[in-house]
mmCIF file of N, CA and C in Angstrom:
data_model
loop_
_atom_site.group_PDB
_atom_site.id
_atom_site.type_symbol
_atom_site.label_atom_id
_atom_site.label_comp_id
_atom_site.label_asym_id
_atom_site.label_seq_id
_atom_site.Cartn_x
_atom_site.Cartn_y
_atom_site.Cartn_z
ATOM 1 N N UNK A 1 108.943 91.711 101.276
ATOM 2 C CA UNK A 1 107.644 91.521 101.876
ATOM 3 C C UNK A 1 106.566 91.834 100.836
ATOM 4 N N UNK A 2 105.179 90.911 100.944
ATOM 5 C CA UNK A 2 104.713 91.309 100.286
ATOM 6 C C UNK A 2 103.360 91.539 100.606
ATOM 7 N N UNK A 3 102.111 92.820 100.606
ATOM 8 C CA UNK A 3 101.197 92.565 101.126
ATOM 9 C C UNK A 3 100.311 92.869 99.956
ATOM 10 N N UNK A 4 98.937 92.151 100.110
ATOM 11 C CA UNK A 4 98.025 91.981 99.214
ATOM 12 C C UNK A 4 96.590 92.835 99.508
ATOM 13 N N UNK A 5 96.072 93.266 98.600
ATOM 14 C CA UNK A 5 94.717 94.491 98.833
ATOM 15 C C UNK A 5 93.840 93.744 97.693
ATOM 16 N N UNK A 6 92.745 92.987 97.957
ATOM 17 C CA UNK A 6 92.225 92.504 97.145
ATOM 18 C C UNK A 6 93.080 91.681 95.979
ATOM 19 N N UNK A 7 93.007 92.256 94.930
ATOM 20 C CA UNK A 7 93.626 91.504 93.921
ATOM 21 C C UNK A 7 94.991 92.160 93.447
ATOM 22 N N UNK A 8 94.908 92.633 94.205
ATOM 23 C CA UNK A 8 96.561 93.930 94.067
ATOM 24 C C UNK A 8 97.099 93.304 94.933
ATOM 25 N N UNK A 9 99.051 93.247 94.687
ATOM 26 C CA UNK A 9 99.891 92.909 95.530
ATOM 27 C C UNK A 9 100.998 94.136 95.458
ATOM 28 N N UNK A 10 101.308 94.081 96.922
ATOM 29 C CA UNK A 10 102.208 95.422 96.864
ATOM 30 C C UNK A 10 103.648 94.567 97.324
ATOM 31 N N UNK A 11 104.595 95.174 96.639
ATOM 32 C CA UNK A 11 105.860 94.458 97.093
ATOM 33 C C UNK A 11 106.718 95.368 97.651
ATOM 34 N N UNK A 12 107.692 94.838 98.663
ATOM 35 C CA UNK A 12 108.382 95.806 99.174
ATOM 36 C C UNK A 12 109.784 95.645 99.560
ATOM 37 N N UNK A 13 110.796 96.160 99.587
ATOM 38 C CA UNK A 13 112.231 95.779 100.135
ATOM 39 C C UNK A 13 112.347 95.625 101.491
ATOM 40 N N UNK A 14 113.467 95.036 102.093
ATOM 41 C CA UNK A 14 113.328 94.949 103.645
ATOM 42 C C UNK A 14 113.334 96.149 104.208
ATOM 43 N N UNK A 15 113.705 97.685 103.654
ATOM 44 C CA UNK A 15 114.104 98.544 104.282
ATOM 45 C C UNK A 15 112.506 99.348 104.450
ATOM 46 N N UNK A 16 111.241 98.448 103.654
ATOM 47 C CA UNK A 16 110.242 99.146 103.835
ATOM 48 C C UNK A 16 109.857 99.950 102.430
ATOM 49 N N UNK A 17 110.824 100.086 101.638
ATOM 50 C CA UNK A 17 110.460 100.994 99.868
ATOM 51 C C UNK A 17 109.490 99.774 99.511
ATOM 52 N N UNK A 18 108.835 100.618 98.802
ATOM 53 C CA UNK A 18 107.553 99.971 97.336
ATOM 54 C C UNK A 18 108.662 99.702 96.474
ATOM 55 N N UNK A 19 108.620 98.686 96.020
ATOM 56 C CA UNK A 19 109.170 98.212 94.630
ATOM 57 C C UNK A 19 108.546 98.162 93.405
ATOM 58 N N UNK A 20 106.935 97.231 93.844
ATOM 59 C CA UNK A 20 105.914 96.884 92.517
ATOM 60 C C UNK A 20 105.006 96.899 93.281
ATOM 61 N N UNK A 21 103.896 97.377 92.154
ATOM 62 C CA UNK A 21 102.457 97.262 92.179
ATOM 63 C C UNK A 21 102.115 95.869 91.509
ATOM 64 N N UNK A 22 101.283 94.940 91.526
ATOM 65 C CA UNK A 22 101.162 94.157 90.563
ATOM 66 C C UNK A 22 99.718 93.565 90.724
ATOM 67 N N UNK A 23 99.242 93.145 89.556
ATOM 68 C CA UNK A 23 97.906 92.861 89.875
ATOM 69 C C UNK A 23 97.368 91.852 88.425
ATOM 70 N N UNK A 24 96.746 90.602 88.657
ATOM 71 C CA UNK A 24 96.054 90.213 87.629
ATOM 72 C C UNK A 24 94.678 89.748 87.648
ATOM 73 N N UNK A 25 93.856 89.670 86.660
ATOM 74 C CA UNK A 25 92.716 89.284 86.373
ATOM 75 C C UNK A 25 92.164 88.102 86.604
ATOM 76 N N UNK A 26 91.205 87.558 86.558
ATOM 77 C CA UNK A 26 90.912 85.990 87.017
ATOM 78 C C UNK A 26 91.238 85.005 86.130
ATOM 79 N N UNK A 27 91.870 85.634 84.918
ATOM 80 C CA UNK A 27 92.303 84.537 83.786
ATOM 81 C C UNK A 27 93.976 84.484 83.932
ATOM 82 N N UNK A 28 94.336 85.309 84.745
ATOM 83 C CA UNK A 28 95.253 85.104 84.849
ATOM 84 C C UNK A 28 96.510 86.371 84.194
ATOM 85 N N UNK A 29 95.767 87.309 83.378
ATOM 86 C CA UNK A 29 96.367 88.441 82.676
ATOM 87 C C UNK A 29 96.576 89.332 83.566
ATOM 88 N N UNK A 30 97.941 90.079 83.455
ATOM 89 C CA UNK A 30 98.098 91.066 83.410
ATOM 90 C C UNK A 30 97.311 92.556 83.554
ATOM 91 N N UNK A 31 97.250 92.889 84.394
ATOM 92 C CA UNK A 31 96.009 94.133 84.320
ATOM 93 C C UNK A 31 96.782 95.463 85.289
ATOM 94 N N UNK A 32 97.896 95.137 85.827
ATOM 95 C CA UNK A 32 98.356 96.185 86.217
ATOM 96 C C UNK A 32 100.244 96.030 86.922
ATOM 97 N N UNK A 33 100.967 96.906 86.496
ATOM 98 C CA UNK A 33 102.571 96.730 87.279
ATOM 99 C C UNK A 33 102.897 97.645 86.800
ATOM 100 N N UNK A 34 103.606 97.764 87.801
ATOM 101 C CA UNK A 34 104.092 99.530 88.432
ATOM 102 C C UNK A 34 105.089 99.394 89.065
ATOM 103 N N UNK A 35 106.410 99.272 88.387
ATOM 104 C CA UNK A 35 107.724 99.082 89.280
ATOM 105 C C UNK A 35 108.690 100.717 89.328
ATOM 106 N N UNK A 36 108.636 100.416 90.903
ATOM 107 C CA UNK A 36 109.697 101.632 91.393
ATOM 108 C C UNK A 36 111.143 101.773 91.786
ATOM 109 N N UNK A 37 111.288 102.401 91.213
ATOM 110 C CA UNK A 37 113.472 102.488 91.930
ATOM 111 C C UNK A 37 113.403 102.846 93.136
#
């Protein structure tokens, strides 16, 4: 699942865990990821 906060996307497993943070810029870069076990 995945839910979105502005320009941030939060990803998640079915059981409900955070997996990734992820987030990019309007060009399209990279500006933020944050992956969890």
């Amino acid at each position: 699942m995945i839910s979105q906060y502005g320009q941030v996307e939060f990803h998640f497993s079915p059981q409900g865990a955070l997996l990734l943070i992820y987030s990019e810029n309007e060009l399209g870069e990279l500006v933020l990821s944050e992956k969890f076990e």
